[in-house]
Short mmCIF file of C-alpha atoms and ligand atoms in Angstrom, two decimals:
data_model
loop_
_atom_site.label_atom_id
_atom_site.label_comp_id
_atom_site.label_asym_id
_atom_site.label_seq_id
_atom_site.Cartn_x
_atom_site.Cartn_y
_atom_site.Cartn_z
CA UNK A 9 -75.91 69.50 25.53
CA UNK A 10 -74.57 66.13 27.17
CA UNK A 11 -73.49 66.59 31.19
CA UNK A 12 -71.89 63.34 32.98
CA UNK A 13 -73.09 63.82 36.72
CA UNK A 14 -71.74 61.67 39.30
CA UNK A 15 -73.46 61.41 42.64
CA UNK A 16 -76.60 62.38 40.91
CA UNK A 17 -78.59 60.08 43.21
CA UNK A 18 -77.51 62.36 46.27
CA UNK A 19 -79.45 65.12 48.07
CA UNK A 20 -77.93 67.43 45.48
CA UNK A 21 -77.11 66.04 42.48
CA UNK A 22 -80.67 64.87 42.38
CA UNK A 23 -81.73 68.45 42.38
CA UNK A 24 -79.47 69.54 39.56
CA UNK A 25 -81.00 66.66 37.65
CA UNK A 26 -84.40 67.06 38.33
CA UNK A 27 -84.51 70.92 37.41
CA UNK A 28 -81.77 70.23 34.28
CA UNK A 29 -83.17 66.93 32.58
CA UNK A 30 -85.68 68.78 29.87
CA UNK A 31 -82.81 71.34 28.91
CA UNK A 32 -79.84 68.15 28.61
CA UNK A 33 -79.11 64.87 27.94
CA UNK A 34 -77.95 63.80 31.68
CA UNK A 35 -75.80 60.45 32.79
CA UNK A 36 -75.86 59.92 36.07
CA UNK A 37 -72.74 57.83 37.39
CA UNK A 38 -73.66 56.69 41.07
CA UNK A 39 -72.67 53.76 43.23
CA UNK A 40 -75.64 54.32 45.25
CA UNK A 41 -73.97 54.12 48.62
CA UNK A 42 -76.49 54.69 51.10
CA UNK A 43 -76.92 57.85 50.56
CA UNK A 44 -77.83 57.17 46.68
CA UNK A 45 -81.14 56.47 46.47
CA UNK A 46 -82.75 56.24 42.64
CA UNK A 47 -86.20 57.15 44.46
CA UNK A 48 -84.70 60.71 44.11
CA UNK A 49 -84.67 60.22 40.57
CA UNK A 50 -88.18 58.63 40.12
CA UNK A 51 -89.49 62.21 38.83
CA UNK A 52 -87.23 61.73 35.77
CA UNK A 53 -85.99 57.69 35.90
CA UNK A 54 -88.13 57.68 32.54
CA UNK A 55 -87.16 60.71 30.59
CA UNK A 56 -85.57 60.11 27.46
CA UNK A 57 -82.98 62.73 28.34
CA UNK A 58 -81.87 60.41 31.61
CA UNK A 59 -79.74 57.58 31.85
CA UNK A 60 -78.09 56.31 35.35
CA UNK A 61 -74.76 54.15 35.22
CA UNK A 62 -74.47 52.66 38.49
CA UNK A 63 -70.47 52.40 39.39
CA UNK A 64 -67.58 53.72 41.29
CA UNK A 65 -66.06 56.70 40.55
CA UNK A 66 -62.82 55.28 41.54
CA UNK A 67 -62.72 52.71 38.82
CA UNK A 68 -61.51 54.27 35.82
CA UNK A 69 -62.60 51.47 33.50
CA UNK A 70 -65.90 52.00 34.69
CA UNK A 71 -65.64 55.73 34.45
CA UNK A 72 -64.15 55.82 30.89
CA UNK A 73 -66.70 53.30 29.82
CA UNK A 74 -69.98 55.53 31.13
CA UNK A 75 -68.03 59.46 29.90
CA UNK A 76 -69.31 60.34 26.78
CA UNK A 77 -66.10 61.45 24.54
CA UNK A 78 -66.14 65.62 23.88
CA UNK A 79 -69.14 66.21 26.70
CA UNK A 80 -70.09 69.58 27.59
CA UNK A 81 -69.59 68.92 31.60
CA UNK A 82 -68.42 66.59 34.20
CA UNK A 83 -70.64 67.56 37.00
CA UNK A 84 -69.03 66.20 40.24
CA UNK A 85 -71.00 65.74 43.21
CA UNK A 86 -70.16 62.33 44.43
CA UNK A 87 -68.66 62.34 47.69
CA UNK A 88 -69.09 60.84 51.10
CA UNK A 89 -70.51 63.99 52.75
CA UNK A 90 -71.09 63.20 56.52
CA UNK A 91 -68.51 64.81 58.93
CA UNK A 92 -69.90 62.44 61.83
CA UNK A 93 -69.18 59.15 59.27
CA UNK A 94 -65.64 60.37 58.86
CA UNK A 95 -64.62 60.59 62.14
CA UNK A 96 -66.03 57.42 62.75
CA UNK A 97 -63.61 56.35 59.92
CA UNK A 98 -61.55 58.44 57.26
CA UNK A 99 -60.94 55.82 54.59
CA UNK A 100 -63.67 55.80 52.41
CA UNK A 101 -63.90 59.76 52.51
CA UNK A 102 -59.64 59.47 51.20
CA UNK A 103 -60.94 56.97 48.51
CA UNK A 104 -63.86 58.68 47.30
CA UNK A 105 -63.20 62.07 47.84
CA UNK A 106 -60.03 62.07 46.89
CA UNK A 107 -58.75 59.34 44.26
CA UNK A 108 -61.89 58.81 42.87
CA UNK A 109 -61.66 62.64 41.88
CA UNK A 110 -58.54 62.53 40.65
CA UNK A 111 -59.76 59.14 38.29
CA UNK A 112 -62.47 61.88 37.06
CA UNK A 113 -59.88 64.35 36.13
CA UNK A 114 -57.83 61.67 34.04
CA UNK A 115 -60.98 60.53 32.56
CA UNK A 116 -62.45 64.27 31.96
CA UNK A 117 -59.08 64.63 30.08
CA UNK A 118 -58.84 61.53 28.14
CA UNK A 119 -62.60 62.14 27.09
CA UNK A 120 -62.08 65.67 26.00
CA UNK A 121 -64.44 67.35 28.67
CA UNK A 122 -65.15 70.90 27.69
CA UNK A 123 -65.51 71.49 31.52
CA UNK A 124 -65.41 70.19 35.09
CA UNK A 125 -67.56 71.53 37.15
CA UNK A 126 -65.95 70.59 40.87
CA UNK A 127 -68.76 70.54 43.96
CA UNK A 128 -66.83 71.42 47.04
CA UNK A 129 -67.74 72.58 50.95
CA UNK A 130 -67.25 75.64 53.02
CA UNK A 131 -65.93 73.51 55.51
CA UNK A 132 -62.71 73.52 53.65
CA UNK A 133 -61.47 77.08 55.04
CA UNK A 134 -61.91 74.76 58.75
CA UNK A 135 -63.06 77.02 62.04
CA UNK A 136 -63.92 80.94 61.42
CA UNK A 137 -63.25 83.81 64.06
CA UNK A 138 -66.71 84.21 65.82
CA UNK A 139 -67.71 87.19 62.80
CA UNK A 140 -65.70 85.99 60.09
CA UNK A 141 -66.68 84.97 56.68
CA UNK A 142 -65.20 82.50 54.42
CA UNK A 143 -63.79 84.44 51.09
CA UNK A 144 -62.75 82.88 48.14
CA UNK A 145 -58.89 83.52 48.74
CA UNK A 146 -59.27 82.21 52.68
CA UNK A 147 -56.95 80.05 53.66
CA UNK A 148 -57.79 76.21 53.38
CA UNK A 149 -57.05 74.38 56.54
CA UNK A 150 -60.09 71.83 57.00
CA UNK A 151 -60.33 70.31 60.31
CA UNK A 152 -62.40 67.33 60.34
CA UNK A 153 -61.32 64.47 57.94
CA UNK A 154 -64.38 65.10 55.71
CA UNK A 155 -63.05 68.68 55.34
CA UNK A 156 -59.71 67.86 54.95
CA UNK A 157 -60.55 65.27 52.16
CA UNK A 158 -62.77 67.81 50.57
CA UNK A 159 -59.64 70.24 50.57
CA UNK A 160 -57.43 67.87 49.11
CA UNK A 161 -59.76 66.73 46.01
CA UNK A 162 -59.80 70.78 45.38
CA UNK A 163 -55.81 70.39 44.92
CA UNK A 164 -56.36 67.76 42.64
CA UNK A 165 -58.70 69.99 40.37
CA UNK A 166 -56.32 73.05 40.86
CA UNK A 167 -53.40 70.74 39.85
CA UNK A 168 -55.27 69.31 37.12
CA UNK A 169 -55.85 72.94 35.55
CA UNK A 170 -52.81 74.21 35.98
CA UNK A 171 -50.72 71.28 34.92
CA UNK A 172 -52.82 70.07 31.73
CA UNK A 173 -54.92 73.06 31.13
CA UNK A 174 -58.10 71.38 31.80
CA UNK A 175 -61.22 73.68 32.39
CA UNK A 176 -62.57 73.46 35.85
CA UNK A 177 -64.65 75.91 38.15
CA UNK A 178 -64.95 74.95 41.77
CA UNK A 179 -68.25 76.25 43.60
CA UNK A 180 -67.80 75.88 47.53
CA UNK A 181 -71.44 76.08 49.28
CA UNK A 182 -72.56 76.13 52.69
CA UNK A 183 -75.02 73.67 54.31
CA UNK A 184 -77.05 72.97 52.01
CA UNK A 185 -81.42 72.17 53.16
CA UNK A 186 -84.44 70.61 51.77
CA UNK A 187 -86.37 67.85 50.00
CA UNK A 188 -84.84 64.48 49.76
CA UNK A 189 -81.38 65.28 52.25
CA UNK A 190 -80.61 62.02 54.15
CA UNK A 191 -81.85 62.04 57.36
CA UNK A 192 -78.28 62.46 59.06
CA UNK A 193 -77.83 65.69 58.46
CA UNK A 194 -79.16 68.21 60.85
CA UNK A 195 -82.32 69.48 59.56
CA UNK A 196 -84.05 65.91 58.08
CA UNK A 197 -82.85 64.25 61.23
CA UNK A 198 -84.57 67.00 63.41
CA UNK A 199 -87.73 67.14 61.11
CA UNK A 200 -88.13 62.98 61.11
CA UNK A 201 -87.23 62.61 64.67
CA UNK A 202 -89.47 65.82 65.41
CA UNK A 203 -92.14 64.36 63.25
CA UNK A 204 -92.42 61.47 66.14
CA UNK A 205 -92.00 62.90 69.01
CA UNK A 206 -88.52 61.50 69.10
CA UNK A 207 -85.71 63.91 70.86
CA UNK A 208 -83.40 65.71 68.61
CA UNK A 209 -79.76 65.29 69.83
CA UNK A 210 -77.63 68.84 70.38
CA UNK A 211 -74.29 68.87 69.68
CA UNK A 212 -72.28 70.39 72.61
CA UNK A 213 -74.03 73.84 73.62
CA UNK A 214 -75.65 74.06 70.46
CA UNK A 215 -74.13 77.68 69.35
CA UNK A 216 -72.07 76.61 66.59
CA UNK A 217 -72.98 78.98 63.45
CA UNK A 218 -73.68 77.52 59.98
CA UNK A 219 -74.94 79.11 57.33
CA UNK A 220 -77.93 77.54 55.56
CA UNK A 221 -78.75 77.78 51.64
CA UNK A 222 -81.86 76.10 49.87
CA UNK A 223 -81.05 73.53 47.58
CA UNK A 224 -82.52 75.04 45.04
CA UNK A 225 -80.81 78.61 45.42
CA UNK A 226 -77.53 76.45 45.53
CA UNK A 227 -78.16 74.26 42.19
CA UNK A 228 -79.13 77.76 40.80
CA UNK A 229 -76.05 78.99 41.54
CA UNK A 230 -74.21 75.78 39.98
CA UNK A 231 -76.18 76.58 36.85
CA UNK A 232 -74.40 80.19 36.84
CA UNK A 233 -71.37 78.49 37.28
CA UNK A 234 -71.33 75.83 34.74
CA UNK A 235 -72.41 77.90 32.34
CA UNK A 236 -70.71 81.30 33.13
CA UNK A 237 -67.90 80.96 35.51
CA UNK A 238 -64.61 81.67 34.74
CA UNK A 239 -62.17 78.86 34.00
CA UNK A 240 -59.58 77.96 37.16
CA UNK A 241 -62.40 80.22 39.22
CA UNK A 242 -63.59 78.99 42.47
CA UNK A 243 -67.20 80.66 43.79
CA UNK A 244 -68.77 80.51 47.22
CA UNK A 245 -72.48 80.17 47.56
CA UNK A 246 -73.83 80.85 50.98
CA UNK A 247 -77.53 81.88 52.15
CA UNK A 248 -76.66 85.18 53.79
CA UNK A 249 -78.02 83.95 57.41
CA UNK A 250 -75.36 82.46 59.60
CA UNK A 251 -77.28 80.92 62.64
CA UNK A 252 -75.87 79.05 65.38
CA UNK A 253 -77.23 75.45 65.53
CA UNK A 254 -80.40 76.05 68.46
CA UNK A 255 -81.66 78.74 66.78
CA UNK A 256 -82.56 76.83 63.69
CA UNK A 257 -83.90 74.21 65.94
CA UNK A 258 -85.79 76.33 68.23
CA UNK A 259 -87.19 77.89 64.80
CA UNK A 260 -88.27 74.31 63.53
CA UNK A 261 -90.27 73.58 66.21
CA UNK A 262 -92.27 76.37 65.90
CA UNK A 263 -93.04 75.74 62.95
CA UNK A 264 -93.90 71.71 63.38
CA UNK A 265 -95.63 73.02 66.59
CA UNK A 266 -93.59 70.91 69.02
CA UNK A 267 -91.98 71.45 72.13
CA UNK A 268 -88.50 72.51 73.01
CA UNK A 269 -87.85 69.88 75.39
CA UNK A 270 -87.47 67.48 72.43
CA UNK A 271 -83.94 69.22 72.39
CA UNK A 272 -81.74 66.78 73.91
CA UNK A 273 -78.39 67.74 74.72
CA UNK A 274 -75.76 65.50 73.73
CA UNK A 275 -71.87 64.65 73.76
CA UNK A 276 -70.28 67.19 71.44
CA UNK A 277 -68.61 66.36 68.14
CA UNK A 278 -65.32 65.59 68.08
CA UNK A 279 -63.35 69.10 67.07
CA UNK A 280 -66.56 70.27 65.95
CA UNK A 281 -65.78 74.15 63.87
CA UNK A 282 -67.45 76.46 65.96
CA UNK A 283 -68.45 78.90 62.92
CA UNK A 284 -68.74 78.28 59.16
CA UNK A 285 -70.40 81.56 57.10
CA UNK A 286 -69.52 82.43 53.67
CA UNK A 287 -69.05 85.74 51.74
CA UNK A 288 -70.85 85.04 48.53
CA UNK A 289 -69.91 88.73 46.87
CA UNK A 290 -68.05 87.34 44.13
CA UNK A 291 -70.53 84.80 42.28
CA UNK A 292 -73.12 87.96 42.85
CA UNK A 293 -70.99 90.18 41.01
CA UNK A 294 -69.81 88.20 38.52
CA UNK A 295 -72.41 85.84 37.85
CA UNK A 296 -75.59 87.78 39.40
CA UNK A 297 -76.57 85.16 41.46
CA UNK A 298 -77.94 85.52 44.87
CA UNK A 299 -80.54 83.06 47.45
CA UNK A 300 -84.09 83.78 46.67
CA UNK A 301 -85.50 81.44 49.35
CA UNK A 302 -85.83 83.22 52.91
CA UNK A 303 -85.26 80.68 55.73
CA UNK A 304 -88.27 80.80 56.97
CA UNK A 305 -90.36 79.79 54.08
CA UNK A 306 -87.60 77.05 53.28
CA UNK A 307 -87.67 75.72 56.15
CA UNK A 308 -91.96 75.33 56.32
CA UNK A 309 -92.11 73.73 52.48
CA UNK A 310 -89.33 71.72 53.50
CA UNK A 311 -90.83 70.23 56.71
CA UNK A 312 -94.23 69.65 54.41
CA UNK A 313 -91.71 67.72 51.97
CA UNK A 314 -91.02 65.41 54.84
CA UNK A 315 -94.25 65.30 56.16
CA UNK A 316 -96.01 64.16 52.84
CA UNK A 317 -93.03 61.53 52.28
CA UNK A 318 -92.84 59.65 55.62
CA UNK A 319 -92.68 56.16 53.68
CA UNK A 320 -88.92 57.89 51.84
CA UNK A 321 -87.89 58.68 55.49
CA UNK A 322 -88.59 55.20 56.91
CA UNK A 323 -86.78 53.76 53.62
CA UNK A 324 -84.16 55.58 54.89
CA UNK A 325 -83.78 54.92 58.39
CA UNK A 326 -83.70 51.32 57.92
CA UNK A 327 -80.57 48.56 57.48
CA UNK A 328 -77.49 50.58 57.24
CA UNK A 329 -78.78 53.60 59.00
CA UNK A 330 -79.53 51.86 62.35
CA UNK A 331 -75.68 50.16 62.04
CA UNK A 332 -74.35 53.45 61.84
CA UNK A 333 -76.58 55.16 64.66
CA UNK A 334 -75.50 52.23 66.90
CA UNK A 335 -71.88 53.09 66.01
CA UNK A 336 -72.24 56.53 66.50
CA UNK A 337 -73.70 56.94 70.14
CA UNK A 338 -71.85 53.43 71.45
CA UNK A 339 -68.88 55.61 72.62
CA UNK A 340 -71.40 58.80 74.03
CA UNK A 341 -73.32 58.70 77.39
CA UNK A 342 -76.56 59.67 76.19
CA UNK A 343 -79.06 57.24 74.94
CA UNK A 344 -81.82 59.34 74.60
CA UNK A 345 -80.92 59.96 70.59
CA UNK A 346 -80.81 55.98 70.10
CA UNK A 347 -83.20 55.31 67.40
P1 NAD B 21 -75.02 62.86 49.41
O1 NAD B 21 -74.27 62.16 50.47
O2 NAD B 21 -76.49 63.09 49.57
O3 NAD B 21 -74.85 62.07 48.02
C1 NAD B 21 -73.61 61.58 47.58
C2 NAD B 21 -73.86 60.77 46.31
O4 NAD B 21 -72.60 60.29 45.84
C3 NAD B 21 -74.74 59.54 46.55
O5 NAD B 21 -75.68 59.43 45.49
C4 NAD B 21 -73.75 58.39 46.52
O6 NAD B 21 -74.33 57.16 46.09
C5 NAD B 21 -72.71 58.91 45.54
N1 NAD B 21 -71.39 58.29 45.74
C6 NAD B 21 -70.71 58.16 46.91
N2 NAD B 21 -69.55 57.51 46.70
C7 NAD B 21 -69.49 57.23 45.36
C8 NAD B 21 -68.53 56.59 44.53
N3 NAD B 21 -67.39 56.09 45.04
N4 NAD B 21 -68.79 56.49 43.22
C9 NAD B 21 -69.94 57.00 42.69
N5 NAD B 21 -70.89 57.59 43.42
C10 NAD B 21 -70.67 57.72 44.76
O7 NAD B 21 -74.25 64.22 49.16
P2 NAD B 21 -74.84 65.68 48.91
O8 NAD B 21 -75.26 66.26 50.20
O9 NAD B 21 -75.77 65.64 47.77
O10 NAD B 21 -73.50 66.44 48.47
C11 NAD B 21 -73.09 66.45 47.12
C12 NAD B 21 -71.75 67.15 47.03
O11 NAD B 21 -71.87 68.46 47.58
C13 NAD B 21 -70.65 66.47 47.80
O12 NAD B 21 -69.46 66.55 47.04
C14 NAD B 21 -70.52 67.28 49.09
O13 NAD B 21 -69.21 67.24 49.59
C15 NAD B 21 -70.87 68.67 48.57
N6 NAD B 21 -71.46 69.58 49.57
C16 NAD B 21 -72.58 69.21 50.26
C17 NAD B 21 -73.15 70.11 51.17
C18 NAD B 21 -74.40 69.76 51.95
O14 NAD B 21 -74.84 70.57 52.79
N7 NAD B 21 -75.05 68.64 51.70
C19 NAD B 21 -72.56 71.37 51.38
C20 NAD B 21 -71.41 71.69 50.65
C21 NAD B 21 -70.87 70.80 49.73
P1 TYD B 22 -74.41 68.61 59.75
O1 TYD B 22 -75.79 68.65 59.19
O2 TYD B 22 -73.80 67.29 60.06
O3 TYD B 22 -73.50 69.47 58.76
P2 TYD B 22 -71.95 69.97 58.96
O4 TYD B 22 -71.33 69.24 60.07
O5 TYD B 22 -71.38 69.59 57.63
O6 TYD B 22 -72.05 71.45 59.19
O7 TYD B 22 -74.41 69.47 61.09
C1 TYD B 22 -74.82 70.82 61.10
C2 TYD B 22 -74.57 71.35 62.51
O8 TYD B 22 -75.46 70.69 63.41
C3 TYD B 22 -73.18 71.07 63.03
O9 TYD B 22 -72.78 72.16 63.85
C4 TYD B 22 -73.33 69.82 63.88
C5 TYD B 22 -74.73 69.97 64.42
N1 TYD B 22 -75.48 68.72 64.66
C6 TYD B 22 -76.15 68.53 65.88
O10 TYD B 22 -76.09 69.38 66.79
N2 TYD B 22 -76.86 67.38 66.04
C7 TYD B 22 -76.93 66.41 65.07
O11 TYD B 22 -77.58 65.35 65.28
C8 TYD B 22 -76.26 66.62 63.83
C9 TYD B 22 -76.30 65.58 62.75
C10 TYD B 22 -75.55 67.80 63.67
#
């Protein structure tokens, strides 16, 4: 079997390659934006099955050069994935997200791709009612620009089935957590700023609900997918746990043994969805998937994963990282959460 994964040096496509290299022969197709980081890969960088192309998925040249012609699967994770970054500017999520998927659907087409497996967000179906669930047929009406790219690459897909018969499956999964995330997402930035004493900043009042899957129960779940979903299908993968945002955090410091007072409130987000929480009944029927990995015990190996890799962290939160904080908190009245 032959997959062409883009984004592979991400916090998820790393996982799917790390768990699939011994049963595939994997290309990984990555500009290695700041959040691509080939460390990610070093478990594998020397496996025969493994090869990374480093490139833009919005150049088809590149693209056409790297697919292999009649793969099994185009694997598409690469995205710019921060909902902060894209309301600090849209354009690069509209590029990526959306033309350079639509330059993978040519290419998947033009190569002969027995199947495109699309990786999209939740976040798509935009703010829930305060006990709602996202189901498959949900309306999509993303609210921040990540979203709404996000929604519009899913168009592309749908159109690219419908219109040329190409095989896709769309999985949509809630926040993902665990080894090797980029420390601007919630969790990693509360364990490493947690892990010295620095305060973690708090969104607004801190009660917005997400819904948190392992990374490992959600690459699981891609598996299923890839292998048994249903052409033109789209599956949601969720953990089964909504929690509003200071719950998590109060849980994390329990178990890193720190104090609540590193909580620092801060300026809210800018139309920040109050509730995202997904109804994963389908993929369990169909596909008998379901999370294995209680929240609790995630949470504790994932805070050791950080703890034993403090020199990855500080790679990390280096060069284009501190640019980005600076941006971020110049137009917000709290300082505390400069870095
Ligand atoms: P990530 O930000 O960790 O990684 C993105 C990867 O894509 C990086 O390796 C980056 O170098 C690569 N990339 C970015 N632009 C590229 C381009 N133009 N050409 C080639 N490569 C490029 O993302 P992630 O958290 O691993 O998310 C992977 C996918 O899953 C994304 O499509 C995201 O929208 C989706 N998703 C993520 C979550 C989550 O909680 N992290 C939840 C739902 C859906
Ligand atoms: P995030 O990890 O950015 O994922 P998403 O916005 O895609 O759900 O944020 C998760 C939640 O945590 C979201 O409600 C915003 C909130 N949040 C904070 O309160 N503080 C932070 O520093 C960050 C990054 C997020």
């Amino acid at each position: 079997m032959t997959l062409f994964v883009t984004g592979g040096a991400g916090f998820i496509g790393s996982e799917f390659i790390r768990r699939g290299i011994s049963k595939a022969r994997i290309v990984n197709f990555d500009k290695l934006t700041y959040a691509g980081n080939p460390d990610n890969l070093a478990k594998v960088a020397g496996h025969p099955n493994y090869s990374l192309v480093v490139g833009d998925i919005c150049d088809p040249a590149a693209v056409l050069d790297a697919l292999p012609e009649g793969c099994d699967a185009l694997v598409h994770f690469a995205a710019e994935s921060h909902v902060d970054r894209s309301i600090l500017s849209a354009e690069e999520f509209v590029r990526t997200n959306v033309l350079g998927t639509q330059v993978l659907l040519d290419a998947a087409r033009h190569r002969k791709v027995a199947r495109f497996l699309h990786i999209s967000t939740d976040e798509v179906g935009g703010d829930l009612a305060p006990d709602g669930f996202f189901r498959e047929d949900s309306p999509v009406r993303p609210s921040s620009p990540y979203a709404a790219s996000k929604a519009s690459a899913e168009h592309f897909v749908r159109a690219a089935a419908h219109t040329f018969g190409l095989d896709v499956v769309i999985t949509r999964t809630s926040n993902n957590y665990g080894p090797y995330q980029f420390p601007e997402k919630l969790l990693p930035l509360a364990i490493s700023n947690a892990m010295e004493n620095r305060p973690i900043p708090v969104y607004g009042d801190g009660l917005q609900v997400r819904d948190w899957v392992h990374v490992t129960d959600n690459v699981r779940a891609l598996e299923a997918a890839l292998a048994n979903g249903k052409a033109g299908e789209t599956y949601h993968i969720g953990g089964g746990r909504p929690m509003p945002n200071l719950e998590v955090l109060r849980l994390l410091l329990r178990v890193m043994e720190k104090p609540e007072s590193l909580l620092a409130s801060v300026t809210d987000r800018l139309g920040h969805d109050r509730r995202y929480a997904v109804d994963f009944t389908k993929i369990s029927s169909e596909l008998g998937w379901r999370p294995e990995i209680p929240f609790e015990r995630g949470l504790r190996d994932t805070v050791e994963w950080y703890q034993n890799n403090a020199p990855w962290v500080s790679r990390c939160r280096s060069g284009e990282y501190r640019a980005y904080y600076e941006r971020m908190y110049a137009d917000r009245e709290s300082a505390a959460t400069r870095i």
